[in-house]
GROMACS .gro file of C-alpha atoms in nm:
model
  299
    1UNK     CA    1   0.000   0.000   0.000
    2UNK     CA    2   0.141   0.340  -0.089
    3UNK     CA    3   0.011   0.651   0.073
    4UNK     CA    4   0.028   1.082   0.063
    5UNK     CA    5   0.259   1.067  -0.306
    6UNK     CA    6   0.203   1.320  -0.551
    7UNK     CA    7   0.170   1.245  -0.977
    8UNK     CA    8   0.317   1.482  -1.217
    9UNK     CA    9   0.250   1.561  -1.549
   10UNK     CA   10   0.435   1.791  -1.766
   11UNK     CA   11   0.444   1.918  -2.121
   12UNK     CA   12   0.674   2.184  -2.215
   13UNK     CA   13   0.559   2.436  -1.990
   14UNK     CA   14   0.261   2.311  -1.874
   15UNK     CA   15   0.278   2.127  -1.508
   16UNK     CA   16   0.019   1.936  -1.272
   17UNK     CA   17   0.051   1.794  -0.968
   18UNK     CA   18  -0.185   1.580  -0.754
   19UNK     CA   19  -0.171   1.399  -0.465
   20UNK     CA   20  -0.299   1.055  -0.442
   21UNK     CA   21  -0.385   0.977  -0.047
   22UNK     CA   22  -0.366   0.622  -0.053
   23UNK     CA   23  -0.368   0.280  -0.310
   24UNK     CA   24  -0.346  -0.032  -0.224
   25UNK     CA   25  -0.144  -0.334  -0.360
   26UNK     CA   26  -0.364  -0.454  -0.694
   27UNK     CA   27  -0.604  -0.125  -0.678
   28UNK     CA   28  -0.593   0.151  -0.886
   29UNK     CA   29  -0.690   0.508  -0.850
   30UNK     CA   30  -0.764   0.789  -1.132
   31UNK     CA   31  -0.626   1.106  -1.124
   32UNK     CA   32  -0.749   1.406  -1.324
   33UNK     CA   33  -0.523   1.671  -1.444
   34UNK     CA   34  -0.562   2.039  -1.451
   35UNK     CA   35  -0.671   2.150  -1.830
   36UNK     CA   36  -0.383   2.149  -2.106
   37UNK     CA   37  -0.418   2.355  -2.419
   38UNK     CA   38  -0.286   2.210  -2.749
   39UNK     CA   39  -0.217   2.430  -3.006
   40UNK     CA   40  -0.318   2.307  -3.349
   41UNK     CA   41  -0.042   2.122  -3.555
   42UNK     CA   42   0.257   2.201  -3.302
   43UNK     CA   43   0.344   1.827  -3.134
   44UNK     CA   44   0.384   1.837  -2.779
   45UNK     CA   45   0.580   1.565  -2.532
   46UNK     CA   46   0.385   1.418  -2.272
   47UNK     CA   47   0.511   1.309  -1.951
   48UNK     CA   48   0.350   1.164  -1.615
   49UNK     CA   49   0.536   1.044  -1.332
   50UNK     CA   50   0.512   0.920  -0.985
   51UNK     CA   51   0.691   1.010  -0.684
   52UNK     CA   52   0.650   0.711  -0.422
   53UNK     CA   53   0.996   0.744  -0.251
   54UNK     CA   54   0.988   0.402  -0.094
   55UNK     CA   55   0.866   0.234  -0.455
   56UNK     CA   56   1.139  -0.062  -0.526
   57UNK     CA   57   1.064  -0.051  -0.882
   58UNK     CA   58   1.089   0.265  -1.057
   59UNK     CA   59   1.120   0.126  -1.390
   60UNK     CA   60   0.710   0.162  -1.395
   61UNK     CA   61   0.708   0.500  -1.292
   62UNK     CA   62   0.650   0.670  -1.586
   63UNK     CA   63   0.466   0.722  -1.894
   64UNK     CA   64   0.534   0.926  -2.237
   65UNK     CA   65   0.322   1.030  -2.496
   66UNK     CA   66   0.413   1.220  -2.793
   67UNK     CA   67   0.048   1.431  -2.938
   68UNK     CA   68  -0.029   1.598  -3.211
   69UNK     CA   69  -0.302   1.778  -3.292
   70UNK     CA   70  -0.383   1.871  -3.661
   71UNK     CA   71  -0.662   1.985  -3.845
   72UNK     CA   72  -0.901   1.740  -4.014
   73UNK     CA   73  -1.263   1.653  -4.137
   74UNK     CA   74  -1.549   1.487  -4.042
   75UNK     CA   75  -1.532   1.108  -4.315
   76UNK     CA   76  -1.764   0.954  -4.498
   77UNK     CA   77  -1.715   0.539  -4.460
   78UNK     CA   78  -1.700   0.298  -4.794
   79UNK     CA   79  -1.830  -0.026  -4.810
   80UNK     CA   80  -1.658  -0.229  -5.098
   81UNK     CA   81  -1.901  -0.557  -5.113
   82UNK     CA   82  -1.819  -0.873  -5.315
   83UNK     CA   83  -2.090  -1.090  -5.468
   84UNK     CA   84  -2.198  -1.327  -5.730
   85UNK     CA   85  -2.561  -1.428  -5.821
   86UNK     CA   86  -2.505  -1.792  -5.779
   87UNK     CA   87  -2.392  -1.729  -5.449
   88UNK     CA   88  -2.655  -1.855  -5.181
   89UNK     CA   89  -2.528  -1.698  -4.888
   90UNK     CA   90  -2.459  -1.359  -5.117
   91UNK     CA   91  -2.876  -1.375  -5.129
   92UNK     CA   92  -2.953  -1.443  -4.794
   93UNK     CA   93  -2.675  -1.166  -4.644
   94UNK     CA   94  -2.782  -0.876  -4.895
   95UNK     CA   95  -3.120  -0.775  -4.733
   96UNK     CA   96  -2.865  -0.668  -4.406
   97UNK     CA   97  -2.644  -0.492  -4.656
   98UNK     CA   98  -2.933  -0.299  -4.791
   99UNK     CA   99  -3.093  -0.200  -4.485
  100UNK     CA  100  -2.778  -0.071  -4.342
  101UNK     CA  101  -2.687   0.123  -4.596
  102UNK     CA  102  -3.036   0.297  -4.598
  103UNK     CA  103  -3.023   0.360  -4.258
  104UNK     CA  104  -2.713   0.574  -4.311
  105UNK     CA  105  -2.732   0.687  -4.623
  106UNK     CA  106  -2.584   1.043  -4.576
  107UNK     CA  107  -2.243   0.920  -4.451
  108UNK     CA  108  -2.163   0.545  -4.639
  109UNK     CA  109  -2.097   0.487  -4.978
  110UNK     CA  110  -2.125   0.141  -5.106
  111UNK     CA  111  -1.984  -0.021  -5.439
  112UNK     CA  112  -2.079  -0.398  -5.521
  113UNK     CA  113  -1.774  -0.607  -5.707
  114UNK     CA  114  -1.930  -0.901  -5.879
  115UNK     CA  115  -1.722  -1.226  -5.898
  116UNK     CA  116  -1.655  -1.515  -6.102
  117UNK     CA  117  -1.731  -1.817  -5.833
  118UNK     CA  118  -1.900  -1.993  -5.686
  119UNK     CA  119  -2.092  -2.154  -5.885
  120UNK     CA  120  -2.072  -2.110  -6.308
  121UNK     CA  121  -1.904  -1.777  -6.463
  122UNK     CA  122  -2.198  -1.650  -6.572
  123UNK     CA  123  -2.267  -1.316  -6.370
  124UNK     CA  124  -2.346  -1.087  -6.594
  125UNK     CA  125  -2.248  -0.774  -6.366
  126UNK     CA  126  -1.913  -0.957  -6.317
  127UNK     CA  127  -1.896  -1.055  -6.704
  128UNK     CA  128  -1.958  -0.665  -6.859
  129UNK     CA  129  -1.568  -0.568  -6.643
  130UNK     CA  130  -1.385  -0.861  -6.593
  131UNK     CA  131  -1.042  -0.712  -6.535
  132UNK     CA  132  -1.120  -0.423  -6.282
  133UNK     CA  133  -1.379  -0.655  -6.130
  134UNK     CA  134  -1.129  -0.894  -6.059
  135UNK     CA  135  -0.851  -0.636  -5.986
  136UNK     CA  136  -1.034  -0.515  -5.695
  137UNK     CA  137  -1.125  -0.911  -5.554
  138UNK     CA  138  -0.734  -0.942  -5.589
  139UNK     CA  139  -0.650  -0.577  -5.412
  140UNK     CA  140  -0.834  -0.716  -5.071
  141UNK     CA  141  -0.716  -1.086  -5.162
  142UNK     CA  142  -1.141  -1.209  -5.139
  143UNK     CA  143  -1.146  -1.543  -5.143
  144UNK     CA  144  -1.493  -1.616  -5.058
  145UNK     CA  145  -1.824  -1.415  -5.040
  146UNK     CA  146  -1.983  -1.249  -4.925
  147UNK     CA  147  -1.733  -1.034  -4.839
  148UNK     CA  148  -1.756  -0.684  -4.672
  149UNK     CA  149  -1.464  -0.449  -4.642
  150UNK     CA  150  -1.514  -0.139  -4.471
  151UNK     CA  151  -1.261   0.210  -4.516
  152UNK     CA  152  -0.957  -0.053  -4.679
  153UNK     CA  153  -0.918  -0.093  -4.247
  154UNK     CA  154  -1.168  -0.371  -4.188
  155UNK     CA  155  -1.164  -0.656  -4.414
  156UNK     CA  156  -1.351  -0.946  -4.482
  157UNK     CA  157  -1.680  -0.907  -4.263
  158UNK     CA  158  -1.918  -1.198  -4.296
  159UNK     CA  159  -2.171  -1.271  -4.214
  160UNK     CA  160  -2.357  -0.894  -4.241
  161UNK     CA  161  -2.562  -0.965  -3.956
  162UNK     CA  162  -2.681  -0.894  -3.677
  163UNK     CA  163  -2.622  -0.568  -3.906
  164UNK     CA  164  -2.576  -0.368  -3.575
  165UNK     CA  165  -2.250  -0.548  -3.442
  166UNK     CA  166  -2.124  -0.671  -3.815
  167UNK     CA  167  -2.132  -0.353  -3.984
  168UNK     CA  168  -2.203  -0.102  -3.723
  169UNK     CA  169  -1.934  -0.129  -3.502
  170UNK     CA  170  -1.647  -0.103  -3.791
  171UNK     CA  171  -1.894   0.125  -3.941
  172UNK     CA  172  -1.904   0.382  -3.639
  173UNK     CA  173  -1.552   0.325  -3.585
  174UNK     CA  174  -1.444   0.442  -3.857
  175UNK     CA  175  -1.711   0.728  -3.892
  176UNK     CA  176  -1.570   0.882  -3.567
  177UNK     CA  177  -1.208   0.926  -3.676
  178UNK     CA  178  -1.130   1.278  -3.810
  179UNK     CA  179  -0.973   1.268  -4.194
  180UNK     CA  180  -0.728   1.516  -4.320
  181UNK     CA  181  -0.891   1.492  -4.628
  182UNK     CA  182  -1.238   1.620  -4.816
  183UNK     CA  183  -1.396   1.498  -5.127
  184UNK     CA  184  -1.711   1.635  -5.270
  185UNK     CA  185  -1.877   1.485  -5.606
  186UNK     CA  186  -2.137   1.650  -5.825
  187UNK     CA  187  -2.277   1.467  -6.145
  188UNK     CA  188  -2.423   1.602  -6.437
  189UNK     CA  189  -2.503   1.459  -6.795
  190UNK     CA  190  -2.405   1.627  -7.095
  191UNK     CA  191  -2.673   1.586  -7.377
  192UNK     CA  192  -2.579   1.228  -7.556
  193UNK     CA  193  -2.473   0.927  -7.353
  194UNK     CA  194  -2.190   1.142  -7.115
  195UNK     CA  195  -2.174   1.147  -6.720
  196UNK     CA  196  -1.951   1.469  -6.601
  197UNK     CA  197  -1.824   1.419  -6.254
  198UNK     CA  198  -1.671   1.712  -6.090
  199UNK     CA  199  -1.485   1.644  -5.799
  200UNK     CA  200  -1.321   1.880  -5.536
  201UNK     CA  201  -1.039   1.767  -5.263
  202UNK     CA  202  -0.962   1.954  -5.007
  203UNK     CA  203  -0.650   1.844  -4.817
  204UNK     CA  204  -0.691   2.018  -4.516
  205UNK     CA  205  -0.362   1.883  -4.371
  206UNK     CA  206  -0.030   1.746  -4.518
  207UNK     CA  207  -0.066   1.369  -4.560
  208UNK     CA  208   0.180   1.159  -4.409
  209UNK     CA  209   0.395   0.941  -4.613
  210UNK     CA  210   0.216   0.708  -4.809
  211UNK     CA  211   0.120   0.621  -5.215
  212UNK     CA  212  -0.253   0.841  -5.178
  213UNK     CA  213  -0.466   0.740  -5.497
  214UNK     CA  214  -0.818   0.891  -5.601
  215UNK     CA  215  -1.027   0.630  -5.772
  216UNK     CA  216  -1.335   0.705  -5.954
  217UNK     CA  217  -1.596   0.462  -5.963
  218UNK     CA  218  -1.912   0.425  -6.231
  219UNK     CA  219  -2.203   0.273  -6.023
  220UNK     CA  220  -2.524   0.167  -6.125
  221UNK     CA  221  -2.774   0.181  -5.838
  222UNK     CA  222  -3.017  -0.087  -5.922
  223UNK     CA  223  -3.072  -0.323  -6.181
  224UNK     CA  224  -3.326  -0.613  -6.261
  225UNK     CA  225  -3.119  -0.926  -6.399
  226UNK     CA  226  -3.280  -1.301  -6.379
  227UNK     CA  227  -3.037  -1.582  -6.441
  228UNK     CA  228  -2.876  -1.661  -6.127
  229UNK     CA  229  -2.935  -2.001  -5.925
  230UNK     CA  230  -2.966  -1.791  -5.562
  231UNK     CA  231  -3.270  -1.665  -5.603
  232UNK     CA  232  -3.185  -1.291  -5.606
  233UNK     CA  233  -3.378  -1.080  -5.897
  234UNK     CA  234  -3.238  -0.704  -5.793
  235UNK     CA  235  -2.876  -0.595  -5.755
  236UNK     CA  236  -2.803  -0.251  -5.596
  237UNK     CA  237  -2.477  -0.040  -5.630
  238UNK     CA  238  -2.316  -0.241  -5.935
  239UNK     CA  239  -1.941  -0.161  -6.003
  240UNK     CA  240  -1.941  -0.065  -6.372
  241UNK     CA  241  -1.625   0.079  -6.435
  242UNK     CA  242  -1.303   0.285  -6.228
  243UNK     CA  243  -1.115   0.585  -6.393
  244UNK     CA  244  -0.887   0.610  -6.521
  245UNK     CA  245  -0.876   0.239  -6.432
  246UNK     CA  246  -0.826   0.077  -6.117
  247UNK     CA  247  -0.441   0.232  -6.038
  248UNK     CA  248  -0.645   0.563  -6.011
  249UNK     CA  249  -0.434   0.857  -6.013
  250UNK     CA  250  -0.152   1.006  -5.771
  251UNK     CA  251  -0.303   1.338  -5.559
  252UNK     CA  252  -0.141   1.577  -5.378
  253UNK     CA  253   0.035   1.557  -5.035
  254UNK     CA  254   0.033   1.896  -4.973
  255UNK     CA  255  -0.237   2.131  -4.824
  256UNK     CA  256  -0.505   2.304  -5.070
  257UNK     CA  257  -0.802   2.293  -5.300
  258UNK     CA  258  -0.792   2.067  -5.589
  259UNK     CA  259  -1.048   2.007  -5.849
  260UNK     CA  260  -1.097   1.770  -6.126
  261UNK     CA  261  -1.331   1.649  -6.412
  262UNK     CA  262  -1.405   1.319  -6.532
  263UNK     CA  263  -1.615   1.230  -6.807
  264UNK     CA  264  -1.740   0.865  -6.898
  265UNK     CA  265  -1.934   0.774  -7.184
  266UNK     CA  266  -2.242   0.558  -7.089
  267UNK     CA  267  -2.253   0.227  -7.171
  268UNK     CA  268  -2.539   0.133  -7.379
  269UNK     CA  269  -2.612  -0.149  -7.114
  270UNK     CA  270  -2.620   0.100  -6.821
  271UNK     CA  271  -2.985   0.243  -6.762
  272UNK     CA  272  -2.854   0.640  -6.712
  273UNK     CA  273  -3.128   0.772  -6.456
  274UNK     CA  274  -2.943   0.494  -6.249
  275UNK     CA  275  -2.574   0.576  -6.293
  276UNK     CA  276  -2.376   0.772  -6.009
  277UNK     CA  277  -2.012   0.832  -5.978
  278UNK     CA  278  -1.834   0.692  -5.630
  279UNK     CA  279  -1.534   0.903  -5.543
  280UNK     CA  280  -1.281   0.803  -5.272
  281UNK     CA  281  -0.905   0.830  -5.202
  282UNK     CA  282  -0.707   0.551  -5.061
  283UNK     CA  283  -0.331   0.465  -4.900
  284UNK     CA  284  -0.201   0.185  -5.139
  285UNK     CA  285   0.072   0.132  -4.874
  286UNK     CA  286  -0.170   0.059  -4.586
  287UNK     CA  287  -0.514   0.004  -4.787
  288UNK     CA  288  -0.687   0.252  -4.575
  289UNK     CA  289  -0.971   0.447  -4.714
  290UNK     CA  290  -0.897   0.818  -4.621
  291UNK     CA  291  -1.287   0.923  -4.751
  292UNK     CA  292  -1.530   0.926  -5.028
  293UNK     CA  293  -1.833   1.043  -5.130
  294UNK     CA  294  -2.105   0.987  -5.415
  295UNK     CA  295  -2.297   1.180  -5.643
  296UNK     CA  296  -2.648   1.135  -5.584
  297UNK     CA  297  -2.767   1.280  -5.296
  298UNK     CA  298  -3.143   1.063  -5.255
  299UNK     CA  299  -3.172   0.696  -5.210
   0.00000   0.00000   0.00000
């Protein structure tokens, strides 16, 4: 039992001392420190310390923490689904998939890969883009669906459900960590069979080391097709196409405003009313999503 020590912690300037009355052998105690101010962007070096004089092992007397505090965003989370209408369990985990994404429309963006198993190679959403569908079931190394990655961060979630603990908990996770990065999307269609999407990043704080690629993503909301052996009749969010392809393209590290255009011709397949563009950067060093956001606004 220790008694009548003080704790300490210090950060440049900034001291605190408490006293801690008593703790006994296999107890703990918390101790709340006076305020600190952080000043945006300038890292600070944390210390806290004991001061038991008759303590025989001082080697777990202290703690350090380096912080720092930088200037960020509010995210938008991506849910990159795999699927394949032969698939039975792909039929029977979709209705979770749906719901959740509903339920928080305003904040997700989901894109559906289709696949070429189980079952016969005859998906026709996985048949109109073999390469970048399969270049993306490669990038996450899928081996079976349904699959579920969430933000490039959590991978392979299956089943979806209970939807609240499956996807939710990733889901709010991730929705609750600040990004240094904005995206905004806005489609338009020029008169023919052309989809304009203008897209605006705002990197509202240098990005730490890391190969940071924006990938653009044709997506077809829903679609009727009747074929498949699992029952399923309507697909939602089908991956159509990526530009430039799926390497996307470098971005900036650096802080500032920076705008692009993309234009993709519709395919005469794709139903046009239905087509949105999916916009999101992501780490190809750690996988991690760093945000996205889509251009229709209603569900």
């Amino acid at each position: 039992t220790a008694s009548n020590f003080n704790v300490v912690m210090t950060a440049g300037a900034y001291t605190s001392t408490k006293l801690v009355s008593s703790i006994s052998s296999g107890s703990g105690v918390e101790v709340t420190f006076d305020s600190l101010t952080v000043t945006q962007s300038t890292p600070i070096n944390i210390t806290t310390y004991s001061t038991w004089a008759a303590d025989q092992n001082k080697s777990t007397d202290t703690l350090r923490q380096y912080t720092l505090y930088i200037p960020g965003t509010k995210r938008n989370v991506l849910i990159e689904a795999y699927t394949q209408w032969n698939c039975p369990p792909c039929a029977t985990n979709t209705p979770y998939l749906d719901a959740f994404q509903l339920a928080h429309w305003d904040t997700l963006c989901v894109i559906r890969y289709h696949t070429w198993w189980p079952g016969s190679n005859n998906d026709p959403m996985y048949l109109a883009n073999t390469i970048e569908n399969s270049n993306r079931v490669r990038y996450y190394s899928v081996s079976g669906v349904p699959d579920g990655d969430m933000d490039g961060t959590y991978l392979h979630i299956y089943p979806y459900s209970p939807p609240e603990t499956q996807l939710g908990t990733p889901y709010y996770t991730r929705l609750n960590k600040g990004t240094p990065i904005g995206i905004h999307v806005t489609d338009s269609r020029i008169p023919g069979d052309t989809i304009k999407a203008d897209v605006t990043l705002n990197v509202i704080s240098p990005l730490a080391a890391g190969n940071y690629r924006l990938r653009v993503c044709a997506v077809e909301r829903v679609r009727s097709y009747t074929g498949g052996t699992n029952g399923e009749t309507m697909f939602r969010d089908i991956f159509r196409d990526m530009l430039p392809d799926t390497n996307g393209m470098a971005i900036p590290t650096t802080v500032g405003n920076y705008n692009y255009t993309f234009k993709y011709k519709r395919d005469a397949a794709w139903i046009d009313s239905l087509m949105y563009t999916v916009v999101f950067v992501q780490n190809d060093v750690t996988k991690e999503v760093m945000n996205c956001d889509k251009g229709i606004r209603y569900s």
